[in-house]
Amino acid sequence: MDSWKLGALELAAAVAAGKVSCRAAAADSLARIEALEPKLKALMRTCGEDALRRADALDARLARGEKLGALGGVPVVLKDNLCWEGHVASCSSKILENYRAPYTATVVERLLAADAVVVAQSNMDEFAMGSSTENSAFQTTRNPWDLARAPGGSSGGSAAAVAAGYAPLALGSDTGGSIRQPAGFCGLVGMKPTYGAVSRYGLVAFSSSLDQIGPFARSVADAALFFQTIAGHDPKDSTSAQWQPGDVLGKVRTADVRGKRFGVPKEYFIDGMEKPVEAAVRAAIAKFRELGGQLVEISLPHTGYAVAIYYIVATAECSSNLARFDGVHYGHRSKEAGDLVGLCSQTRREGFGPEVKRRIMLGTYALSSGYYDAYYLKALKVRALVKRDFDRAFEQCDYVLCPTSPTVPFKIGERADDPLAMYLSDIFTISTNLAGLPGVSVPCAMVDGLPVGMQVIGRDFDDAGVLACAAAFERTADLAGRIAPMKG
Ligand code: GLN
């Protein structure tokens, strides 16, 4: 059986029923990777031996009559900024090229506890800074729907891996859109949970007040299953909420949007948007009325400031978070070091790529005395206004519907030399991070053979609700469960 074609729920059921062994599932996944990876470049590395050993151990438990967890035997890909004890976590950066994590992230512990099998770790924009994976220090991932195009980023490797059938599930991290934008570009479901819903313990920090870990899957139900496996309070993360996800999958299965009010923000249909993308998203939104929902026009008046605020807050936090890569504590250490200051600066000069350096400089500037009030403090104040926009909108509606990205996947190289154009590709996803809200991107159409995503945003901790809305829509569109054709 070609088990790599199955979704996570189907595969776990097939394993439980004895139709597919865990070893066969892992071997199928690894064979698929071996065949496609030279073209796709979605991965930093595979962990085949480890995966097969683990699969055998799971099969032995099945043979003893034990039942496996909810992800029993399901292959999973991890973004390379997640710690997993004994394994490299490079963040696709030279500075961490050979860094082995001394401990395991809570999300990884939870998926292993649910008996998933990690098969590979994915390529990403260096330290999750980017929207295309072109900022990886090692390679650029291709979009499996059209190999000349970008898969999105920064979790582009995870997205491409799931879309190409390497594994039915992958983890990404989303600071300003890094799960939802690549999910949209690769025809997948991708979710940024409410800030605090999923533990960040063991995620290499980019911007701590914005980062969240979340799932990629080829269907909403699979994303829900994965999300409920990793979510819920973790005492190891001080920003983790006292909250449990409950039966998200059950809510998704019985999803019903009748009587719900859906806000359509007028600021999210902008001039620079590609017309066919706008038409596709508007048509998808109209489906919610057919499903018995009510559409209301809303306004999120501070949307225009979101990208600017993000590039102050995120860069400020990253300049602080990345200060620890000093050639002493972690990873790369320059051989040309002179004194201690020389060691630190030469290590950073050699270890960080241009985008990471740009962000550290921007952030250090925004935090420096004299500019702190003018930039950082002001950005925090406007961030509060962005959140207030949503609070007010949610007095008029239960969910917000909008595009995930203004364009179809762009060509590789097209925006690489223009950071501002690249930054603008996250214009519809960033506000959600600033406000801490849950957002999911669900495939809503194909335009010229390329996927287009629609975003559903909800109130704090209504993560199950946004997934349920996405599921209700998914049933009306024939877009779930597809494996990308590797065209081009
Ligand atoms: N593309 C945005 C950036 O470059 C968002 C990245 C992310 O969510 N990690 O910062």
PDB file of N, CA, C and O in Angstrom, residues 49 126 148 156 171 173 255 320 330 365 391 399 406 443:
ATOM      1  N   GLU A  49      17.109   6.213  10.202  1.00  0.00           N
ATOM      2  CA  GLU A  49      17.411   5.104  11.125  1.00  0.00           C
ATOM      3  C   GLU A  49      16.592   5.214  12.401  1.00  0.00           C
ATOM      4  O   GLU A  49      15.991   4.244  12.859  1.00  0.00           O
ATOM      5  N   GLU A 126      16.377  31.359   7.598  1.00  0.00           N
ATOM      6  CA  GLU A 126      17.267  31.405   8.754  1.00  0.00           C
ATOM      7  C   GLU A 126      16.569  32.065   9.951  1.00  0.00           C
ATOM      8  O   GLU A 126      16.063  33.185   9.843  1.00  0.00           O
ATOM      9  N   ALA A 148       9.261  26.149  -9.919  1.00  0.00           N
ATOM     10  CA  ALA A 148       9.939  27.435 -10.145  1.00  0.00           C
ATOM     11  C   ALA A 148       9.522  28.467  -9.094  1.00  0.00           C
ATOM     12  O   ALA A 148      10.075  29.554  -9.040  1.00  0.00           O
ATOM     13  N   GLY A 156       8.629  27.066   5.027  1.00  0.00           N
ATOM     14  CA  GLY A 156       8.390  26.561   3.679  1.00  0.00           C
ATOM     15  C   GLY A 156       8.769  25.096   3.503  1.00  0.00           C
ATOM     16  O   GLY A 156       8.131  24.369   2.733  1.00  0.00           O
ATOM     17  N   LEU A 171       5.231  20.231  11.725  1.00  0.00           N
ATOM     18  CA  LEU A 171       5.140  21.383  12.628  1.00  0.00           C
ATOM     19  C   LEU A 171       5.864  22.560  12.010  1.00  0.00           C
ATOM     20  O   LEU A 171       6.911  22.401  11.384  1.00  0.00           O
ATOM     21  N   SER A 173       6.479  27.118  12.797  1.00  0.00           N
ATOM     22  CA  SER A 173       6.288  28.191  13.773  1.00  0.00           C
ATOM     23  C   SER A 173       5.853  29.427  13.003  1.00  0.00           C
ATOM     24  O   SER A 173       6.188  29.583  11.832  1.00  0.00           O
ATOM     25  N   ALA A 255     -18.890  20.419  12.757  1.00  0.00           N
ATOM     26  CA  ALA A 255     -18.891  21.863  12.477  1.00  0.00           C
ATOM     27  C   ALA A 255     -20.177  22.319  11.802  1.00  0.00           C
ATOM     28  O   ALA A 255     -20.677  21.657  10.894  1.00  0.00           O
ATOM     29  N   SER A 320      17.492  40.980  20.828  1.00  0.00           N
ATOM     30  CA  SER A 320      17.747  40.508  22.181  1.00  0.00           C
ATOM     31  C   SER A 320      17.890  38.982  22.220  1.00  0.00           C
ATOM     32  O   SER A 320      18.849  38.444  22.774  1.00  0.00           O
ATOM     33  N   TYR A 330      26.815  28.708  22.279  1.00  0.00           N
ATOM     34  CA  TYR A 330      26.201  27.760  21.337  1.00  0.00           C
ATOM     35  C   TYR A 330      26.938  27.755  20.007  1.00  0.00           C
ATOM     36  O   TYR A 330      27.443  28.774  19.566  1.00  0.00           O
ATOM     37  N   TYR A 365      18.696  49.177  16.877  1.00  0.00           N
ATOM     38  CA  TYR A 365      18.458  50.612  16.680  1.00  0.00           C
ATOM     39  C   TYR A 365      17.152  51.026  17.378  1.00  0.00           C
ATOM     40  O   TYR A 365      17.112  52.010  18.116  1.00  0.00           O
ATOM     41  N   ASP A 391     -10.957  43.458  19.040  1.00  0.00           N
ATOM     42  CA  ASP A 391     -11.944  43.368  20.132  1.00  0.00           C
ATOM     43  C   ASP A 391     -13.263  44.007  19.703  1.00  0.00           C
ATOM     44  O   ASP A 391     -14.344  43.467  19.944  1.00  0.00           O
ATOM     45  N   TYR A 399     -16.336  35.521  13.744  1.00  0.00           N
ATOM     46  CA  TYR A 399     -15.080  35.174  13.069  1.00  0.00           C
ATOM     47  C   TYR A 399     -14.787  36.224  12.007  1.00  0.00           C
ATOM     48  O   TYR A 399     -15.706  36.880  11.528  1.00  0.00           O
ATOM     49  N   PRO A 406      -1.775  38.235  -0.473  1.00  0.00           N
ATOM     50  CA  PRO A 406      -2.322  39.026  -1.581  1.00  0.00           C
ATOM     51  C   PRO A 406      -2.055  38.442  -2.965  1.00  0.00           C
ATOM     52  O   PRO A 406      -2.626  38.913  -3.936  1.00  0.00           O
ATOM     53  N   PRO A 443      -7.232  25.912   2.176  1.00  0.00           N
ATOM     54  CA  PRO A 443      -7.230  26.081   0.721  1.00  0.00           C
ATOM     55  C   PRO A 443      -8.620  26.507   0.242  1.00  0.00           C
ATOM     56  O   PRO A 443      -9.624  25.915   0.658  1.00  0.00           O
TER      57      PRO A 443
END
